[in-house]
mmCIF file of N, CA and C in Angstrom:
data_model
loop_
_atom_site.group_PDB
_atom_site.id
_atom_site.type_symbol
_atom_site.label_atom_id
_atom_site.label_comp_id
_atom_site.label_asym_id
_atom_site.label_seq_id
_atom_site.Cartn_x
_atom_site.Cartn_y
_atom_site.Cartn_z
ATOM 1 N N MET E 660 10.078 -49.447 -82.453
ATOM 2 C CA MET E 660 10.250 -49.956 -83.675
ATOM 3 C C MET E 660 11.095 -51.440 -83.554
ATOM 4 N N SER E 661 10.754 -52.594 -84.078
ATOM 5 C CA SER E 661 11.776 -53.849 -83.486
ATOM 6 C C SER E 661 13.240 -53.522 -84.239
ATOM 7 N N ARG E 662 13.909 -54.242 -84.050
ATOM 8 C CA ARG E 662 14.867 -54.648 -85.032
ATOM 9 C C ARG E 662 15.322 -55.961 -84.947
ATOM 10 N N ARG E 663 16.212 -56.207 -85.848
ATOM 11 C CA ARG E 663 16.782 -57.819 -86.333
ATOM 12 C C ARG E 663 18.379 -57.838 -86.319
ATOM 13 N N GLY E 664 18.882 -58.606 -85.367
ATOM 14 C CA GLY E 664 20.799 -58.332 -85.383
ATOM 15 C C GLY E 664 20.977 -59.309 -85.649
ATOM 16 N N SER E 665 19.969 -60.094 -86.919
ATOM 17 C CA SER E 665 21.079 -60.882 -87.615
ATOM 18 C C SER E 665 22.160 -60.551 -88.684
ATOM 19 N N ARG E 666 23.274 -61.048 -88.949
ATOM 20 C CA ARG E 666 24.118 -60.419 -89.920
ATOM 21 C C ARG E 666 24.348 -61.587 -91.069
ATOM 22 N N GLN E 667 23.641 -60.724 -92.290
ATOM 23 C CA GLN E 667 23.282 -61.739 -93.200
ATOM 24 C C GLN E 667 24.500 -60.896 -94.438
ATOM 25 N N ARG E 668 25.479 -61.743 -95.074
ATOM 26 C CA ARG E 668 26.926 -61.317 -95.932
ATOM 27 C C ARG E 668 27.108 -62.137 -96.981
ATOM 28 N N SER E 669 27.223 -61.567 -97.676
ATOM 29 C CA SER E 669 27.095 -61.954 -99.010
ATOM 30 C C SER E 669 28.678 -61.133 -100.077
ATOM 31 N N ARG E 670 28.877 -62.419 -100.948
ATOM 32 C CA ARG E 670 30.186 -61.892 -101.693
ATOM 33 C C ARG E 670 29.868 -61.860 -103.099
ATOM 34 N N GLY E 671 28.604 -60.833 -103.115
ATOM 35 C CA GLY E 671 28.810 -60.577 -104.333
ATOM 36 C C GLY E 671 28.506 -61.452 -104.891
ATOM 37 N N LEU E 672 29.140 -61.372 -106.481
ATOM 38 C CA LEU E 672 28.750 -61.926 -107.865
ATOM 39 C C LEU E 672 30.339 -63.259 -107.794
ATOM 40 N N ALA E 673 30.585 -63.636 -106.381
ATOM 41 C CA ALA E 673 30.999 -64.445 -106.154
ATOM 42 C C ALA E 673 31.811 -65.803 -106.888
ATOM 43 N N ALA E 674 31.506 -67.064 -105.820
ATOM 44 C CA ALA E 674 31.887 -68.293 -106.963
ATOM 45 C C ALA E 674 30.957 -68.760 -107.457
ATOM 46 N N ASP E 675 29.511 -68.534 -107.164
ATOM 47 C CA ASP E 675 28.451 -68.642 -108.332
ATOM 48 C C ASP E 675 28.030 -67.899 -109.668
ATOM 49 N N ALA E 676 28.432 -67.872 -110.527
ATOM 50 C CA ALA E 676 27.625 -66.486 -111.262
ATOM 51 C C ALA E 676 26.842 -66.513 -111.304
ATOM 52 N N GLY E 677 26.059 -67.547 -110.717
ATOM 53 C CA GLY E 677 24.221 -67.437 -110.812
ATOM 54 C C GLY E 677 23.854 -67.215 -109.798
ATOM 55 N N ALA E 678 24.493 -66.653 -108.734
ATOM 56 C CA ALA E 678 24.251 -66.713 -107.331
ATOM 57 C C ALA E 678 23.472 -65.504 -107.271
ATOM 58 N N CYS E 679 22.320 -64.636 -106.546
ATOM 59 C CA CYS E 679 22.325 -63.596 -107.177
ATOM 60 C C CYS E 679 22.994 -62.816 -105.885
ATOM 61 N N PRO E 680 23.660 -61.447 -105.792
ATOM 62 C CA PRO E 680 24.525 -60.661 -105.627
ATOM 63 C C PRO E 680 23.755 -59.897 -104.033
ATOM 64 N N CYS E 681 22.487 -60.592 -104.040
ATOM 65 C CA CYS E 681 21.953 -60.064 -102.533
ATOM 66 C C CYS E 681 22.396 -60.603 -101.462
ATOM 67 N N GLY E 682 22.815 -61.757 -101.820
ATOM 68 C CA GLY E 682 23.702 -62.310 -100.458
ATOM 69 C C GLY E 682 22.699 -63.737 -99.911
ATOM 70 N N LEU E 683 21.440 -64.136 -100.337
ATOM 71 C CA LEU E 683 20.481 -65.053 -100.109
ATOM 72 C C LEU E 683 21.226 -66.543 -100.376
ATOM 73 N N GLY E 684 21.584 -66.336 -101.184
ATOM 74 C CA GLY E 684 22.425 -67.908 -101.799
ATOM 75 C C GLY E 684 21.170 -68.406 -102.760
ATOM 76 N N ALA E 685 20.137 -67.742 -103.128
ATOM 77 C CA ALA E 685 19.525 -68.388 -104.524
ATOM 78 C C ALA E 685 19.982 -67.946 -105.608
ATOM 79 N N ALA E 686 19.677 -68.189 -106.664
ATOM 80 C CA ALA E 686 19.839 -67.823 -108.159
ATOM 81 C C ALA E 686 19.260 -66.790 -108.491
ATOM 82 N N TYR E 687 20.150 -65.821 -108.918
ATOM 83 C CA TYR E 687 19.485 -64.569 -109.464
ATOM 84 C C TYR E 687 18.113 -64.695 -109.917
ATOM 85 N N GLU E 688 17.783 -65.822 -111.443
ATOM 86 C CA GLU E 688 16.674 -65.856 -111.698
ATOM 87 C C GLU E 688 14.956 -66.193 -110.480
ATOM 88 N N ARG E 689 15.484 -66.928 -109.488
ATOM 89 C CA ARG E 689 14.751 -67.288 -108.580
ATOM 90 C C ARG E 689 14.357 -66.223 -107.167
ATOM 91 N N CYS E 690 15.727 -65.418 -106.975
ATOM 92 C CA CYS E 690 15.485 -63.979 -105.940
ATOM 93 C C CYS E 690 15.019 -63.114 -106.498
ATOM 94 N N CYS E 691 15.560 -62.194 -106.944
ATOM 95 C CA CYS E 691 15.686 -60.565 -107.040
ATOM 96 C C CYS E 691 15.325 -60.720 -108.827
ATOM 97 N N GLY E 692 15.571 -61.754 -108.948
ATOM 98 C CA GLY E 692 15.182 -61.672 -110.763
ATOM 99 C C GLY E 692 14.330 -61.666 -110.921
ATOM 100 N N ARG E 693 12.767 -62.178 -110.252
ATOM 101 C CA ARG E 693 11.867 -62.487 -110.086
ATOM 102 C C ARG E 693 10.888 -60.694 -110.009
ATOM 103 N N LEU E 694 11.627 -59.780 -108.965
ATOM 104 C CA LEU E 694 11.146 -58.357 -108.386
ATOM 105 C C LEU E 694 11.982 -57.620 -110.036
ATOM 106 N N HIS E 695 12.669 -57.886 -110.353
ATOM 107 C CA HIS E 695 13.275 -57.033 -111.563
ATOM 108 C C HIS E 695 12.661 -56.940 -112.874
ATOM 109 N N SER E 696 12.319 -58.655 -113.323
ATOM 110 C CA SER E 696 10.952 -58.563 -114.340
ATOM 111 C C SER E 696 9.761 -58.085 -114.449
ATOM 112 N N GLY E 697 9.875 -57.774 -112.484
ATOM 113 C CA GLY E 697 7.873 -57.435 -112.425
ATOM 114 C C GLY E 697 7.324 -58.531 -111.821
ATOM 115 N N ALA E 698 7.742 -60.240 -112.302
ATOM 116 C CA ALA E 698 6.691 -61.437 -112.158
ATOM 117 C C ALA E 698 6.291 -61.135 -110.604
ATOM 118 N N GLN E 699 6.977 -60.482 -109.546
ATOM 119 C CA GLN E 699 6.615 -60.651 -108.448
ATOM 120 C C GLN E 699 7.213 -59.424 -107.594
ATOM 121 N N GLY E 700 6.566 -58.672 -106.783
ATOM 122 C CA GLY E 700 6.700 -57.391 -105.227
ATOM 123 C C GLY E 700 7.324 -57.844 -104.248
ATOM 124 N N ALA E 701 8.548 -56.800 -104.077
ATOM 125 C CA ALA E 701 8.717 -57.188 -102.575
ATOM 126 C C ALA E 701 7.975 -57.196 -101.510
ATOM 127 N N ALA E 702 7.816 -58.554 -100.532
ATOM 128 C CA ALA E 702 6.784 -58.419 -99.721
ATOM 129 C C ALA E 702 7.631 -57.702 -98.401
ATOM 130 N N THR E 703 9.010 -57.289 -97.893
ATOM 131 C CA THR E 703 8.896 -56.548 -96.763
ATOM 132 C C THR E 703 10.080 -55.401 -97.594
ATOM 133 N N ALA E 704 10.304 -54.593 -97.101
ATOM 134 C CA ALA E 704 11.119 -53.150 -96.960
ATOM 135 C C ALA E 704 12.643 -54.351 -97.381
ATOM 136 N N GLU E 705 13.047 -54.638 -96.186
ATOM 137 C CA GLU E 705 14.019 -55.698 -96.735
ATOM 138 C C GLU E 705 14.544 -56.187 -97.731
ATOM 139 N N ALA E 706 13.561 -56.901 -98.620
ATOM 140 C CA ALA E 706 13.743 -57.641 -99.086
ATOM 141 C C ALA E 706 13.341 -57.002 -100.778
ATOM 142 N N LEU E 707 12.949 -55.378 -101.002
ATOM 143 C CA LEU E 707 13.253 -54.073 -101.735
ATOM 144 C C LEU E 707 14.844 -53.679 -101.465
ATOM 145 N N MET E 708 15.505 -53.668 -100.223
ATOM 146 C CA MET E 708 16.380 -53.290 -100.392
ATOM 147 C C MET E 708 17.830 -54.039 -100.842
ATOM 148 N N ARG E 709 17.071 -55.327 -100.730
ATOM 149 C CA ARG E 709 18.403 -55.965 -101.737
ATOM 150 C C ARG E 709 18.231 -56.337 -102.767
ATOM 151 N N SER E 710 17.311 -56.632 -103.437
ATOM 152 C CA SER E 710 16.571 -55.863 -104.639
ATOM 153 C C SER E 710 17.248 -54.899 -105.543
ATOM 154 N N ARG E 711 17.189 -53.867 -104.637
ATOM 155 C CA ARG E 711 17.655 -52.656 -105.134
ATOM 156 C C ARG E 711 18.870 -52.670 -105.247
ATOM 157 N N TYR E 712 19.807 -53.078 -104.048
ATOM 158 C CA TYR E 712 21.220 -53.114 -104.050
ATOM 159 C C TYR E 712 21.484 -53.866 -105.600
ATOM 160 N N CYS E 713 21.402 -55.422 -105.610
ATOM 161 C CA CYS E 713 21.341 -55.839 -106.935
ATOM 162 C C CYS E 713 21.205 -55.330 -108.121
ATOM 163 N N ALA E 714 19.958 -54.459 -108.052
ATOM 164 C CA ALA E 714 19.668 -54.342 -109.362
ATOM 165 C C ALA E 714 20.955 -52.878 -109.299
ATOM 166 N N PHE E 715 21.540 -52.646 -108.386
ATOM 167 C CA PHE E 715 22.862 -51.233 -108.806
ATOM 168 C C PHE E 715 23.785 -52.068 -109.539
ATOM 169 N N VAL E 716 24.499 -53.518 -108.125
ATOM 170 C CA VAL E 716 25.164 -54.280 -109.094
ATOM 171 C C VAL E 716 24.697 -54.864 -110.625
ATOM 172 N N ARG E 717 24.008 -54.289 -111.201
ATOM 173 C CA ARG E 717 23.138 -54.915 -112.344
ATOM 174 C C ARG E 717 23.099 -54.278 -112.842
ATOM 175 N N ARG E 718 23.192 -52.360 -112.598
ATOM 176 C CA ARG E 718 23.356 -51.205 -113.251
ATOM 177 C C ARG E 718 21.258 -51.280 -114.170
ATOM 178 N N ASP E 719 20.718 -51.949 -113.442
ATOM 179 C CA ASP E 719 19.552 -51.668 -113.685
ATOM 180 C C ASP E 719 18.560 -50.730 -113.260
ATOM 181 N N GLU E 720 19.063 -49.558 -114.469
ATOM 182 C CA GLU E 720 18.528 -48.416 -113.755
ATOM 183 C C GLU E 720 16.505 -48.330 -114.127
ATOM 184 N N ALA E 721 15.639 -49.202 -114.887
ATOM 185 C CA ALA E 721 15.172 -48.997 -114.758
ATOM 186 C C ALA E 721 13.812 -49.255 -113.857
ATOM 187 N N TYR E 722 14.892 -50.569 -113.057
ATOM 188 C CA TYR E 722 14.031 -51.024 -112.105
ATOM 189 C C TYR E 722 14.188 -50.591 -110.676
ATOM 190 N N LEU E 723 15.314 -49.513 -110.568
ATOM 191 C CA LEU E 723 15.608 -48.372 -109.332
ATOM 192 C C LEU E 723 14.194 -47.754 -109.647
ATOM 193 N N LEU E 724 14.046 -46.681 -110.875
ATOM 194 C CA LEU E 724 13.404 -45.238 -110.447
ATOM 195 C C LEU E 724 12.193 -46.278 -110.705
ATOM 196 N N ARG E 725 11.464 -47.817 -110.593
ATOM 197 C CA ARG E 725 10.613 -48.008 -110.849
ATOM 198 C C ARG E 725 10.197 -48.347 -109.766
ATOM 199 N N THR E 726 11.203 -48.241 -108.288
ATOM 200 C CA THR E 726 10.994 -48.667 -107.074
ATOM 201 C C THR E 726 11.307 -47.653 -106.433
ATOM 202 N N TRP E 727 11.420 -46.134 -106.278
ATOM 203 C CA TRP E 727 11.857 -44.961 -105.888
ATOM 204 C C TRP E 727 10.445 -44.425 -105.809
ATOM 205 N N HIS E 728 9.932 -44.051 -104.368
ATOM 206 C CA HIS E 728 9.128 -42.879 -104.169
ATOM 207 C C HIS E 728 8.662 -42.275 -105.455
ATOM 208 N N PRO E 729 7.869 -41.614 -105.657
ATOM 209 C CA PRO E 729 7.563 -40.859 -106.631
ATOM 210 C C PRO E 729 8.146 -39.423 -106.207
ATOM 211 N N ARG E 730 8.005 -38.898 -105.366
ATOM 212 C CA ARG E 730 7.944 -37.782 -104.874
ATOM 213 C C ARG E 730 9.673 -36.934 -104.272
ATOM 214 N N THR E 731 10.488 -38.195 -104.788
ATOM 215 C CA THR E 731 12.463 -38.553 -104.189
ATOM 216 C C THR E 731 12.620 -38.950 -105.767
ATOM 217 N N ARG E 732 12.055 -39.407 -106.483
ATOM 218 C CA ARG E 732 12.559 -39.930 -107.699
ATOM 219 C C ARG E 732 13.301 -39.678 -108.436
ATOM 220 N N PRO E 733 14.659 -39.257 -108.827
ATOM 221 C CA PRO E 733 15.400 -38.463 -110.059
ATOM 222 C C PRO E 733 15.045 -39.073 -111.197
ATOM 223 N N ALA E 734 15.642 -38.014 -112.311
ATOM 224 C CA ALA E 734 15.136 -38.021 -113.362
ATOM 225 C C ALA E 734 15.957 -39.805 -114.091
ATOM 226 N N ARG E 735 17.474 -39.990 -113.496
ATOM 227 C CA ARG E 735 17.848 -41.140 -114.221
ATOM 228 C C ARG E 735 18.649 -41.569 -113.080
ATOM 229 N N VAL E 736 19.544 -42.428 -112.845
ATOM 230 C CA VAL E 736 20.183 -43.611 -112.151
ATOM 231 C C VAL E 736 21.416 -42.994 -112.755
ATOM 232 N N GLU E 737 23.095 -42.572 -112.197
ATOM 233 C CA GLU E 737 24.097 -41.897 -112.708
ATOM 234 C C GLU E 737 24.980 -43.338 -112.553
ATOM 235 N N PHE E 738 25.473 -44.495 -112.863
ATOM 236 C CA PHE E 738 26.064 -45.383 -112.174
ATOM 237 C C PHE E 738 27.391 -45.060 -112.601
ATOM 238 N N ASP E 739 28.560 -44.966 -111.406
ATOM 239 C CA ASP E 739 29.881 -44.953 -111.751
ATOM 240 C C ASP E 739 30.167 -45.891 -112.140
ATOM 241 N N PRO E 740 30.870 -45.600 -113.370
ATOM 242 C CA PRO E 740 31.534 -47.530 -114.293
ATOM 243 C C PRO E 740 32.531 -48.179 -113.779
ATOM 244 N N GLY E 741 33.392 -47.269 -112.963
ATOM 245 C CA GLY E 741 34.637 -48.092 -112.313
ATOM 246 C C GLY E 741 33.988 -48.812 -110.866
ATOM 247 N N MET E 742 32.759 -48.487 -110.233
ATOM 248 C CA MET E 742 32.513 -49.217 -109.313
ATOM 249 C C MET E 742 31.848 -50.416 -109.651
ATOM 250 N N ARG E 743 32.753 -51.482 -108.332
ATOM 251 C CA ARG E 743 32.426 -52.842 -108.538
ATOM 252 C C ARG E 743 31.901 -53.365 -107.535
ATOM 253 N N TRP E 744 30.667 -53.427 -107.164
ATOM 254 C CA TRP E 744 30.242 -53.609 -105.521
ATOM 255 C C TRP E 744 30.000 -55.074 -105.545
ATOM 256 N N THR E 745 30.639 -55.442 -104.396
ATOM 257 C CA THR E 745 31.296 -56.524 -103.694
ATOM 258 C C THR E 745 30.041 -57.843 -102.684
ATOM 259 N N GLY E 746 29.676 -56.631 -102.275
ATOM 260 C CA GLY E 746 28.685 -57.588 -101.074
ATOM 261 C C GLY E 746 27.978 -56.272 -100.450
ATOM 262 N N LEU E 747 26.771 -57.596 -99.414
ATOM 263 C CA LEU E 747 25.978 -56.547 -99.137
ATOM 264 C C LEU E 747 25.621 -57.767 -97.628
ATOM 265 N N GLU E 748 25.605 -56.298 -96.502
ATOM 266 C CA GLU E 748 25.304 -56.976 -95.555
ATOM 267 C C GLU E 748 24.158 -56.072 -94.851
ATOM 268 N N ILE E 749 23.018 -57.265 -94.310
ATOM 269 C CA ILE E 749 21.981 -55.802 -93.768
ATOM 270 C C ILE E 749 22.177 -56.011 -92.256
ATOM 271 N N LEU E 750 22.062 -54.994 -91.528
ATOM 272 C CA LEU E 750 22.750 -54.590 -90.111
ATOM 273 C C LEU E 750 21.609 -54.510 -89.167
ATOM 274 N N GLY E 751 20.753 -54.259 -89.516
ATOM 275 C CA GLY E 751 18.954 -54.002 -88.968
ATOM 276 C C GLY E 751 17.883 -53.659 -90.054
ATOM 277 N N THR E 752 16.549 -53.852 -88.811
ATOM 278 C CA THR E 752 15.263 -53.616 -90.027
ATOM 279 C C THR E 752 15.192 -53.242 -88.859
ATOM 280 N N GLY E 753 14.310 -51.734 -89.326
ATOM 281 C CA GLY E 753 12.981 -51.365 -88.070
ATOM 282 C C GLY E 753 11.517 -51.283 -89.071
ATOM 283 N N GLU E 754 10.618 -52.422 -88.384
ATOM 284 C CA GLU E 754 9.547 -52.352 -89.020
ATOM 285 C C GLU E 754 9.985 -52.858 -90.583
ATOM 286 N N GLY E 755 8.570 -52.605 -91.591
ATOM 287 C CA GLY E 755 8.629 -52.699 -93.120
ATOM 288 C C GLY E 755 8.372 -54.234 -92.945
ATOM 289 N N SER E 756 7.545 -54.974 -92.525
ATOM 290 C CA SER E 756 6.990 -56.301 -92.864
ATOM 291 C C SER E 756 5.608 -55.915 -93.862
ATOM 292 N N ALA E 757 5.038 -56.707 -93.605
ATOM 293 C CA ALA E 757 3.534 -57.118 -94.447
ATOM 294 C C ALA E 757 2.497 -56.485 -94.013
ATOM 295 N N PHE E 758 3.035 -56.482 -92.647
ATOM 296 C CA PHE E 758 1.726 -55.282 -91.796
ATOM 297 C C PHE E 758 1.970 -54.147 -91.496
ATOM 298 N N HIS E 759 3.472 -53.423 -92.373
ATOM 299 C CA HIS E 759 3.108 -52.008 -92.307
ATOM 300 C C HIS E 759 3.253 -51.648 -92.828
ATOM 301 N N SER E 760 4.049 -50.186 -92.966
ATOM 302 C CA SER E 760 3.123 -49.133 -94.474
ATOM 303 C C SER E 760 4.623 -48.321 -94.730
ATOM 304 N N ALA E 761 5.233 -48.651 -93.788
ATOM 305 C CA ALA E 761 7.093 -47.999 -93.522
ATOM 306 C C ALA E 761 7.873 -48.598 -93.081
ATOM 307 N N GLY E 762 8.941 -48.449 -92.947
ATOM 308 C CA GLY E 762 10.326 -49.375 -92.569
ATOM 309 C C GLY E 762 11.154 -48.834 -93.086
ATOM 310 N N THR E 763 12.319 -49.407 -92.219
ATOM 311 C CA THR E 763 13.969 -49.119 -92.250
ATOM 312 C C THR E 763 14.766 -49.892 -92.790
ATOM 313 N N VAL E 764 16.078 -50.112 -92.969
ATOM 314 C CA VAL E 764 16.980 -50.933 -93.302
ATOM 315 C C VAL E 764 17.785 -50.460 -93.446
ATOM 316 N N THR E 765 19.030 -51.244 -92.410
ATOM 317 C CA THR E 765 20.529 -50.332 -92.042
ATOM 318 C C THR E 765 21.398 -51.328 -92.798
ATOM 319 N N PHE E 766 22.022 -50.762 -93.828
ATOM 320 C CA PHE E 766 22.927 -51.591 -94.376
ATOM 321 C C PHE E 766 24.200 -51.054 -94.318
ATOM 322 N N ARG E 767 24.980 -52.598 -94.912
ATOM 323 C CA ARG E 767 26.527 -52.313 -95.135
ATOM 324 C C ARG E 767 26.918 -52.661 -96.542
ATOM 325 N N ALA E 768 26.859 -51.948 -97.874
ATOM 326 C CA ALA E 768 27.128 -52.128 -99.128
ATOM 327 C C ALA E 768 28.951 -52.013 -99.596
ATOM 328 N N SER E 769 29.508 -53.480 -99.652
ATOM 329 C CA SER E 769 30.991 -53.057 -99.898
ATOM 330 C C SER E 769 30.809 -52.713 -101.482
ATOM 331 N N TYR E 770 32.407 -52.252 -101.593
ATOM 332 C CA TYR E 770 32.876 -52.009 -102.918
ATOM 333 C C TYR E 770 34.650 -52.541 -103.585
ATOM 334 N N ALA E 771 34.625 -52.364 -104.334
ATOM 335 C CA ALA E 771 36.661 -52.659 -104.747
ATOM 336 C C ALA E 771 37.283 -51.388 -103.998
ATOM 337 N N GLY E 772 37.449 -51.658 -102.470
ATOM 338 C CA GLY E 772 38.571 -50.437 -102.498
ATOM 339 C C GLY E 772 37.727 -49.706 -100.880
ATOM 340 N N GLY E 773 36.752 -50.483 -100.060
ATOM 341 C CA GLY E 773 35.753 -50.153 -99.395
ATOM 342 C C GLY E 773 34.398 -50.456 -99.080
ATOM 343 N N SER E 774 33.841 -49.329 -98.037
ATOM 344 C CA SER E 774 31.997 -49.772 -98.138
ATOM 345 C C SER E 774 31.429 -48.548 -97.582
ATOM 346 N N LEU E 775 30.261 -48.453 -97.577
ATOM 347 C CA LEU E 775 29.253 -47.520 -97.554
ATOM 348 C C LEU E 775 28.394 -48.051 -96.512
ATOM 349 N N GLN E 776 27.949 -47.283 -95.749
ATOM 350 C CA GLN E 776 26.493 -47.760 -94.826
ATOM 351 C C GLN E 776 24.909 -46.650 -94.822
ATOM 352 N N GLU E 777 24.009 -47.010 -94.473
ATOM 353 C CA GLU E 777 23.280 -46.534 -95.126
ATOM 354 C C GLU E 777 21.709 -46.953 -93.995
ATOM 355 N N ARG E 778 20.780 -46.421 -93.648
ATOM 356 C CA ARG E 778 19.619 -46.288 -93.211
ATOM 357 C C ARG E 778 19.126 -45.598 -94.467
ATOM 358 N N SER E 779 18.251 -46.637 -94.878
ATOM 359 C CA SER E 779 17.062 -46.316 -95.983
ATOM 360 C C SER E 779 16.237 -46.609 -95.427
ATOM 361 N N ARG E 780 14.926 -45.416 -95.761
ATOM 362 C CA ARG E 780 13.952 -45.232 -95.374
ATOM 363 C C ARG E 780 13.000 -45.452 -96.781
ATOM 364 N N PHE E 781 11.666 -46.634 -95.844
ATOM 365 C CA PHE E 781 11.374 -47.130 -97.130
ATOM 366 C C PHE E 781 9.409 -46.819 -97.067
ATOM 367 N N GLU E 782 8.281 -46.842 -98.114
ATOM 368 C CA GLU E 782 7.157 -46.048 -97.431
ATOM 369 C C GLU E 782 6.383 -47.829 -98.950
ATOM 370 N N ARG E 783 5.142 -48.176 -98.670
ATOM 371 C CA ARG E 783 4.479 -48.515 -99.001
ATOM 372 C C ARG E 783 3.369 -47.330 -100.018
ATOM 373 N N VAL E 784 3.035 -47.329 -101.374
ATOM 374 C CA VAL E 784 3.223 -46.666 -102.446
ATOM 375 C C VAL E 784 1.937 -47.584 -102.663
ATOM 376 N N ASP E 785 0.688 -47.430 -103.007
ATOM 377 C CA ASP E 785 -0.466 -48.738 -104.100
ATOM 378 C C ASP E 785 -0.025 -50.029 -103.269
ATOM 379 N N GLY E 786 0.119 -50.103 -102.154
ATOM 380 C CA GLY E 786 0.377 -52.208 -101.964
ATOM 381 C C GLY E 786 1.817 -52.618 -102.402
ATOM 382 N N ALA E 787 2.573 -51.000 -102.659
ATOM 383 C CA ALA E 787 3.943 -51.216 -102.944
ATOM 384 C C ALA E 787 5.178 -51.008 -102.555
ATOM 385 N N TRP E 788 6.050 -51.797 -102.021
ATOM 386 C CA TRP E 788 7.470 -50.812 -100.995
ATOM 387 C C TRP E 788 8.152 -49.829 -102.570
ATOM 388 N N VAL E 789 8.499 -48.743 -101.724
ATOM 389 C CA VAL E 789 9.402 -47.971 -102.515
ATOM 390 C C VAL E 789 10.321 -47.833 -101.746
ATOM 391 N N TYR E 790 11.672 -47.446 -102.607
ATOM 392 C CA TYR E 790 12.294 -46.474 -101.596
ATOM 393 C C TYR E 790 12.373 -44.487 -101.767
ATOM 394 N N VAL E 791 12.473 -44.793 -100.676
ATOM 395 C CA VAL E 791 11.830 -42.788 -100.345
ATOM 396 C C VAL E 791 13.414 -42.585 -100.134
ATOM 397 N N ASP E 792 14.123 -42.509 -99.329
ATOM 398 C CA ASP E 792 15.426 -41.744 -99.172
ATOM 399 C C ASP E 792 16.376 -42.546 -98.469
ATOM 400 N N GLY E 793 18.187 -42.223 -98.216
ATOM 401 C CA GLY E 793 18.554 -42.832 -97.122
ATOM 402 C C GLY E 793 19.526 -41.706 -96.100
ATOM 403 N N GLU E 794 19.711 -42.284 -95.434
ATOM 404 C CA GLU E 794 20.851 -41.228 -94.597
ATOM 405 C C GLU E 794 22.368 -42.288 -94.878
ATOM 406 N N PHE E 795 23.462 -41.715 -94.677
ATOM 407 C CA PHE E 795 25.307 -42.461 -95.057
ATOM 408 C C PHE E 795 25.142 -42.460 -93.265
ATOM 409 N N LEU E 796 25.747 -43.142 -92.749
ATOM 410 C CA LEU E 796 26.122 -43.481 -91.779
ATOM 411 C C LEU E 796 27.737 -43.736 -91.347
ATOM 412 N N GLU E 797 28.577 -42.679 -90.616
ATOM 413 C CA GLU E 797 30.017 -43.360 -90.448
ATOM 414 C C GLU E 797 29.755 -44.035 -90.205
#
C-alpha cells in the first residue's frame, strides 16, 4: 500500500469566501462544486474524501448520501447545527487512484473547539468512488 507523506491544510472558509473548503485553493465552483453538481465524478479516493468534507461544511445531505456505499449508507445524515468545520488536513492515502478499486484516506478535520482523525475506506461501485466506512483514530 502506498502512502503519501505530504500534508495539505485548509483554513475552511477563511479569507476568500469563494474558496473551496477542501483546501486545494481553487474556487468552490471549479473544485468540489463540480462534483456536488454531478458535472464530474471524483477521480481518486482522496478527491472524494475532500468533496465529502466540503459537503459536510455546506450541509449537502444529497451528495453525502449519493457518495455513500449502498451497503453502509444511512437513511439520512444528521448534521449538528452547532458544528463549524474549520479545516481539513490529509495525513496519508493508500491506493485509491484511477488504477485501484479500493483505497484509504487518513485525515484530520478541524472544527471550532477541536478536531477528529479518521481513516476512511473507499471502494468503486459501477466505476464511481464511494465512501464505505471509517475508523476514528486517537
